[in-house]
PDB file of C-alpha atoms in Angstrom:
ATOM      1  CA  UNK A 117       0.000   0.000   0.000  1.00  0.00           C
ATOM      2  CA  UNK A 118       2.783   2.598   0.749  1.00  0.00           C
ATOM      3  CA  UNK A 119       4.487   1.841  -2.283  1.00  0.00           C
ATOM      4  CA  UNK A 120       1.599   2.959  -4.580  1.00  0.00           C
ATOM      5  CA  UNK A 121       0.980   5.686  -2.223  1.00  0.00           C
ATOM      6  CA  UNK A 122       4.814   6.589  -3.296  1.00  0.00           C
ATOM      7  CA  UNK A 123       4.058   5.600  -6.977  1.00  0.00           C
ATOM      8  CA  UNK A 124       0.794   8.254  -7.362  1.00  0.00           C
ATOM      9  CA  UNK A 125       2.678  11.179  -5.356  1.00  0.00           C
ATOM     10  CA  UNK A 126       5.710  10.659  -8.217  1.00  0.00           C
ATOM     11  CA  UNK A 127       3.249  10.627 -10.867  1.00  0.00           C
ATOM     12  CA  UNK A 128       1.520  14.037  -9.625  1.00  0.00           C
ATOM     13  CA  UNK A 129       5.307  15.605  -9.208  1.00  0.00           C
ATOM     14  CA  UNK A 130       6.409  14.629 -12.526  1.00  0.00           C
ATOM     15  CA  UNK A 131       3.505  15.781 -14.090  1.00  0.00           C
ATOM     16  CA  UNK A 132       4.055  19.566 -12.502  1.00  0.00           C
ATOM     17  CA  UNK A 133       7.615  19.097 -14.211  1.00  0.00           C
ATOM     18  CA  UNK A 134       6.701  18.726 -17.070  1.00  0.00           C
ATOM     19  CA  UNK A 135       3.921  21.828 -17.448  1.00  0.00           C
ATOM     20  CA  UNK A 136       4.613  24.361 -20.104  1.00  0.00           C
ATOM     21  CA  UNK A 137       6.599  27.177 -20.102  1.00  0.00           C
ATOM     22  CA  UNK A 138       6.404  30.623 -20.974  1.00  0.00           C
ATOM     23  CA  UNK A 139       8.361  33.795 -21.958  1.00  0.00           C
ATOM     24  CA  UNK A 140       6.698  37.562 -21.468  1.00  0.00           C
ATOM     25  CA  UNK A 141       8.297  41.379 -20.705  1.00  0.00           C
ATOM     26  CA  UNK A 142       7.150  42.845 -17.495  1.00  0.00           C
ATOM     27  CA  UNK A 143       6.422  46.272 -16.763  1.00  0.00           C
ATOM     28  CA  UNK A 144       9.731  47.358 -16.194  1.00  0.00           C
ATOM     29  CA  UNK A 145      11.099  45.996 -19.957  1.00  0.00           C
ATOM     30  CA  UNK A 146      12.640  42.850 -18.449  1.00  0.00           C
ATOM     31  CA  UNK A 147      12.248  39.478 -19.982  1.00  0.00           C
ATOM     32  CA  UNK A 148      11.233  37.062 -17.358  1.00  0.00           C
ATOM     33  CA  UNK A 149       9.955  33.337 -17.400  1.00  0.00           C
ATOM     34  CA  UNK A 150       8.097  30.983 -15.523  1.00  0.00           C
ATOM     35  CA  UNK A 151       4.927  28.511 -15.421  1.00  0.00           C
ATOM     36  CA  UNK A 152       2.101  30.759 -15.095  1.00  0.00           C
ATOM     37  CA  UNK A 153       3.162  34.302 -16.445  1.00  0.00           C
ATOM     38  CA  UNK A 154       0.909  37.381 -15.127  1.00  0.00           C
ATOM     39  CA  UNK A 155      -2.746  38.781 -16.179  1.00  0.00           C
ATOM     40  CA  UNK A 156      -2.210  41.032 -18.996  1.00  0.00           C
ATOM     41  CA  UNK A 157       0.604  40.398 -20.475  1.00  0.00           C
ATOM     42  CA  UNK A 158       1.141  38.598 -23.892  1.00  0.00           C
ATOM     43  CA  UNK A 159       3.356  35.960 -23.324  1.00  0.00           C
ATOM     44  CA  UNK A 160       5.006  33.432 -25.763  1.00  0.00           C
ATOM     45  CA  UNK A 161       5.140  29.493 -24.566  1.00  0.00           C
ATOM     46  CA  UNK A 162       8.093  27.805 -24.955  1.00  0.00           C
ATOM     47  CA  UNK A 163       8.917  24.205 -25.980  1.00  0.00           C
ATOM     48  CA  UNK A 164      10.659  22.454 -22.885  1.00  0.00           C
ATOM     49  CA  UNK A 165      13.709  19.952 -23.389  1.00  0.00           C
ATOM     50  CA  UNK A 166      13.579  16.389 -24.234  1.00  0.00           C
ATOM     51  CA  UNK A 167      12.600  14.963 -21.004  1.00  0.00           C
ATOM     52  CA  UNK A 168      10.574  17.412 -19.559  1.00  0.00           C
ATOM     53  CA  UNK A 169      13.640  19.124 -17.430  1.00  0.00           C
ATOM     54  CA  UNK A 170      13.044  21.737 -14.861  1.00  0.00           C
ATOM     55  CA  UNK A 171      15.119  24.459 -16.351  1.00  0.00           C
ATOM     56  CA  UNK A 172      13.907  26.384 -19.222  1.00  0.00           C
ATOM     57  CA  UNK A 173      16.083  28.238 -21.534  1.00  0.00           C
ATOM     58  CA  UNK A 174      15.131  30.284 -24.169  1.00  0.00           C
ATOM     59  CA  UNK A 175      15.801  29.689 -27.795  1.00  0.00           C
ATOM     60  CA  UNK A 176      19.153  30.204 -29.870  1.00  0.00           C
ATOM     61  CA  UNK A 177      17.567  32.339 -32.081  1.00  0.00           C
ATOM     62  CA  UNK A 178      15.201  34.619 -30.003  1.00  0.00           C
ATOM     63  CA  UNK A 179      15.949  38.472 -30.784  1.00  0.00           C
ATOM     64  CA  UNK A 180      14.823  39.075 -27.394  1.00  0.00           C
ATOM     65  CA  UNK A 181      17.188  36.774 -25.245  1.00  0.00           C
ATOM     66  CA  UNK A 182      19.791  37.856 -27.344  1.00  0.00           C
ATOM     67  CA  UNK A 183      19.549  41.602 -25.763  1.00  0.00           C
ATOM     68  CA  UNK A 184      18.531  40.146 -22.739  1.00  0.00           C
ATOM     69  CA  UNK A 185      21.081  39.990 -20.161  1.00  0.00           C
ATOM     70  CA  UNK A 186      23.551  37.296 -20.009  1.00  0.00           C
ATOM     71  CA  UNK A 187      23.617  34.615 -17.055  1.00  0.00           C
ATOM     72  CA  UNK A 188      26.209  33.536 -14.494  1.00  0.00           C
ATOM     73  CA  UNK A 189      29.852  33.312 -16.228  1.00  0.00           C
ATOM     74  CA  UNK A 190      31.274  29.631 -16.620  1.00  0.00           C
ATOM     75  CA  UNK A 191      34.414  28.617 -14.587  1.00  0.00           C
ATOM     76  CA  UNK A 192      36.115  28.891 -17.747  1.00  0.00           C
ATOM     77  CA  UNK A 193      34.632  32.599 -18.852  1.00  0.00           C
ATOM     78  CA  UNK A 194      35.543  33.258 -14.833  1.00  0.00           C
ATOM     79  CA  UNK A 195      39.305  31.766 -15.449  1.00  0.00           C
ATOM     80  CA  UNK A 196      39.238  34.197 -18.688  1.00  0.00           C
ATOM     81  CA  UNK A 197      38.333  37.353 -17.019  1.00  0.00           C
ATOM     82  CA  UNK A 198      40.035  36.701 -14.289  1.00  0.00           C
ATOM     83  CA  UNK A 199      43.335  36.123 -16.125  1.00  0.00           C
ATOM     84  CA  UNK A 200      42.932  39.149 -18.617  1.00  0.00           C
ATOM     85  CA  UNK A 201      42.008  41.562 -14.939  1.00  0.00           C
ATOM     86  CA  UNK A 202      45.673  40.058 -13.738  1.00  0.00           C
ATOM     87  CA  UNK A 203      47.129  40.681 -17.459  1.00  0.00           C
ATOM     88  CA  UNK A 204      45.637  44.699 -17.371  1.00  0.00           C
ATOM     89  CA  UNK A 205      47.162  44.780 -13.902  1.00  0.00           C
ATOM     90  CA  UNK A 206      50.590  43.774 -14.646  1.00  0.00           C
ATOM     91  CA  UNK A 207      50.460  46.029 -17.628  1.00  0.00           C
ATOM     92  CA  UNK A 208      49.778  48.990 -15.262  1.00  0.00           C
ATOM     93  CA  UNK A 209      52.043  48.131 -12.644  1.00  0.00           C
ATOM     94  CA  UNK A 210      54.885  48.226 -15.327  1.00  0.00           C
ATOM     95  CA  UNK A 211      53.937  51.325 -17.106  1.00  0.00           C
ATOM     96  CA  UNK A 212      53.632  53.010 -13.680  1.00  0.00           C
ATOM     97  CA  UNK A 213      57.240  51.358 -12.602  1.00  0.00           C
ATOM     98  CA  UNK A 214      58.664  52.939 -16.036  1.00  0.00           C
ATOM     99  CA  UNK A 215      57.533  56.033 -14.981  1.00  0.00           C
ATOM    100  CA  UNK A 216      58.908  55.970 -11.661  1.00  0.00           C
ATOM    101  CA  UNK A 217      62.009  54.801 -13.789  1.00  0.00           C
ATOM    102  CA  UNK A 218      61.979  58.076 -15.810  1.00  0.00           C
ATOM    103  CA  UNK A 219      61.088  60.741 -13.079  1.00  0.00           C
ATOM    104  CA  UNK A 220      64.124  59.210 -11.306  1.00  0.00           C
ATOM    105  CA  UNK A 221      66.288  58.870 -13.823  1.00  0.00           C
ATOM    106  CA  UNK A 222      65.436  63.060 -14.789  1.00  0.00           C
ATOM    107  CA  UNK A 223      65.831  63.981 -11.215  1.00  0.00           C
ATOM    108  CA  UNK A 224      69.615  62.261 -11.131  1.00  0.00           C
ATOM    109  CA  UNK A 225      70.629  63.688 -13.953  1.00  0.00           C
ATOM    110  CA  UNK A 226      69.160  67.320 -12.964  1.00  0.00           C
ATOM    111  CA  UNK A 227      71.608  66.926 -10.169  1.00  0.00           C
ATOM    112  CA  UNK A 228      74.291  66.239 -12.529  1.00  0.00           C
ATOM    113  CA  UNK A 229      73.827  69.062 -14.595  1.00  0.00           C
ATOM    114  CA  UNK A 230      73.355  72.106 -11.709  1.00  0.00           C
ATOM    115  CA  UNK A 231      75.909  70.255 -10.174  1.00  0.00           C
ATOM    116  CA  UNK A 232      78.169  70.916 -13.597  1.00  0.00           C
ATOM    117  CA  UNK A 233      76.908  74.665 -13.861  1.00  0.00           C
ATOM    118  CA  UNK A 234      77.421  75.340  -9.612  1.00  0.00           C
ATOM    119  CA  UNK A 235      80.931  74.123 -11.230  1.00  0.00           C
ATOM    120  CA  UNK A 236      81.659  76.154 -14.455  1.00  0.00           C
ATOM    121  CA  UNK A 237      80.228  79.449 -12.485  1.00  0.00           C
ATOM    122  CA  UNK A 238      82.137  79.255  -9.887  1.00  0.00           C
ATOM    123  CA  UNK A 239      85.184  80.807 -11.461  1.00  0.00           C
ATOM    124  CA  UNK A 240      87.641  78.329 -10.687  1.00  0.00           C
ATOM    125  CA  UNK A 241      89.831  76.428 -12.874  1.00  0.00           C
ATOM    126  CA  UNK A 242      88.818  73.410 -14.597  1.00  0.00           C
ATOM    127  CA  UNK A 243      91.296  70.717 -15.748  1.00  0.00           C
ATOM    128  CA  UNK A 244      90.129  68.111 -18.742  1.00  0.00           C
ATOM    129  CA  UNK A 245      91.640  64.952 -20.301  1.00  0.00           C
ATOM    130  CA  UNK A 246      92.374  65.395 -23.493  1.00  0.00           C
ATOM    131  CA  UNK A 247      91.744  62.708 -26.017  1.00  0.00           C
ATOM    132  CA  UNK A 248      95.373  61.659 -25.896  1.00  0.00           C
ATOM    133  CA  UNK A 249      95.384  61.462 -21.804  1.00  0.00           C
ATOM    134  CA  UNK A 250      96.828  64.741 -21.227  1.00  0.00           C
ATOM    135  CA  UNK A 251      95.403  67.638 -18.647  1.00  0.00           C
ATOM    136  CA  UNK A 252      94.713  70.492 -20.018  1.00  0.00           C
ATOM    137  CA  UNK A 253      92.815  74.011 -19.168  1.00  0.00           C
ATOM    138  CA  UNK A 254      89.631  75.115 -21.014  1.00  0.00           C
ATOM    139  CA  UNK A 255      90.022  78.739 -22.179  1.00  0.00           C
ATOM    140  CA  UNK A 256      88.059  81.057 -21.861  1.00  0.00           C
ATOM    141  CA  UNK A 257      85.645  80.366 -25.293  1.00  0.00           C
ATOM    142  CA  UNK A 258      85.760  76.673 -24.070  1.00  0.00           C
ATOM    143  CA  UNK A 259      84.710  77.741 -20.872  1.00  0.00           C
ATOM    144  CA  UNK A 260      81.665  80.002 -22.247  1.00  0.00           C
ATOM    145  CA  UNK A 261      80.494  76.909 -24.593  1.00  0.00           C
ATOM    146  CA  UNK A 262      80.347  74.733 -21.508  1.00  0.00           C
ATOM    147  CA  UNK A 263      78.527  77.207 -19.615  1.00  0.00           C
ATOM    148  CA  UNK A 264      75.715  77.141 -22.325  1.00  0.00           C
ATOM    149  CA  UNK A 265      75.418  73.300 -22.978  1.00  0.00           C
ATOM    150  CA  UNK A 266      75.415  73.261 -19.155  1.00  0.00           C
ATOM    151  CA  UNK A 267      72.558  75.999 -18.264  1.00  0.00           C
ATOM    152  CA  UNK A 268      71.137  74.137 -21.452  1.00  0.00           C
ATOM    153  CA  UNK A 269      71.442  71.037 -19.746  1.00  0.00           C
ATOM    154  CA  UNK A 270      69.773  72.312 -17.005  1.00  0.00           C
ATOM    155  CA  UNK A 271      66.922  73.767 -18.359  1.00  0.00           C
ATOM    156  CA  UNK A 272      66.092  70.648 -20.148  1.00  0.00           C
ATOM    157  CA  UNK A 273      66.531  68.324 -17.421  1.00  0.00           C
ATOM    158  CA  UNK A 274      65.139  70.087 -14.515  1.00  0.00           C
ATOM    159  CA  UNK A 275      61.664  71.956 -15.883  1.00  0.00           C
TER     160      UNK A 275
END
């Protein structure tokens, strides 16, 4: 006797499975889905899977679910974005670490150069090697050329 009793409540469930389905836009311009869709509206019924499954999808081809809004990502869509959000990173990070790279590299050699004109202005003789090893003395034409590669120098490096 329980085992019938088992058998008809199976029978009423499965038959609730496999009721039709329908597809409608609510008030608010959304597509939504179900069983028994709401007074008023025109829905569209929809042909269930082979087997009468509990999930209902809509069709390949439907205009509609193709602006509709896409579901829950796939481990593998998940993977994707999450490896292209770690690839956009690392991009980032580098171009930000070149440009720390740069800014340094312009502040060093700013030093250099008001370092070099501090030098040449302060009146004081200035020996230079000579492409054959020998010290020698700028005069004072060599001396004014410096001066104006080095206030050059600084202007470029240091604005």
């Amino acid at each position: 006797m329980l085992r019938v009793l088992i058998f008809a409540l199976s029978l009423v469930f499965a038959a609730g499975a496999a009721a039709q389905a329908y597809r409608w836009v609510d008030q608010d311009g959304k597509v939504r889905y179900g069983d028994t869709p709401p007074p008023g509206v025109k829905a569209t019924p929809l042909k269930l899977p082979q087997g009468g499954g509990a999930s209902v999808a809509p069709a390949a081809g439907d205009a509609a679910a193709k602006g509709a809004k896409k579901g829950p990502l796939t481990p593998a869509e998940q993977e994707k974005e999450f490896r292209k959000r770690q690839a956009d990173a690392q991009k980032a990070r580098e171009k930000e670490d070149l440009a720390q790279r740069d800014a340094q590299a312009k502040q060093e050699n700013c030093a250099r150069a008001r370092e070099t004109l501090v030098g040449l202005e302060s009146g004081q003789r200035i020996a230079r090697i000579g492409a054959d090893g020998e010290r020698y003395y700028p005069d004072d034409a060599q001396r004014e050329a410096e001066l104006v590669k080095a206030r050059q120098s600084v202007n470029s490096w240091c604005n």
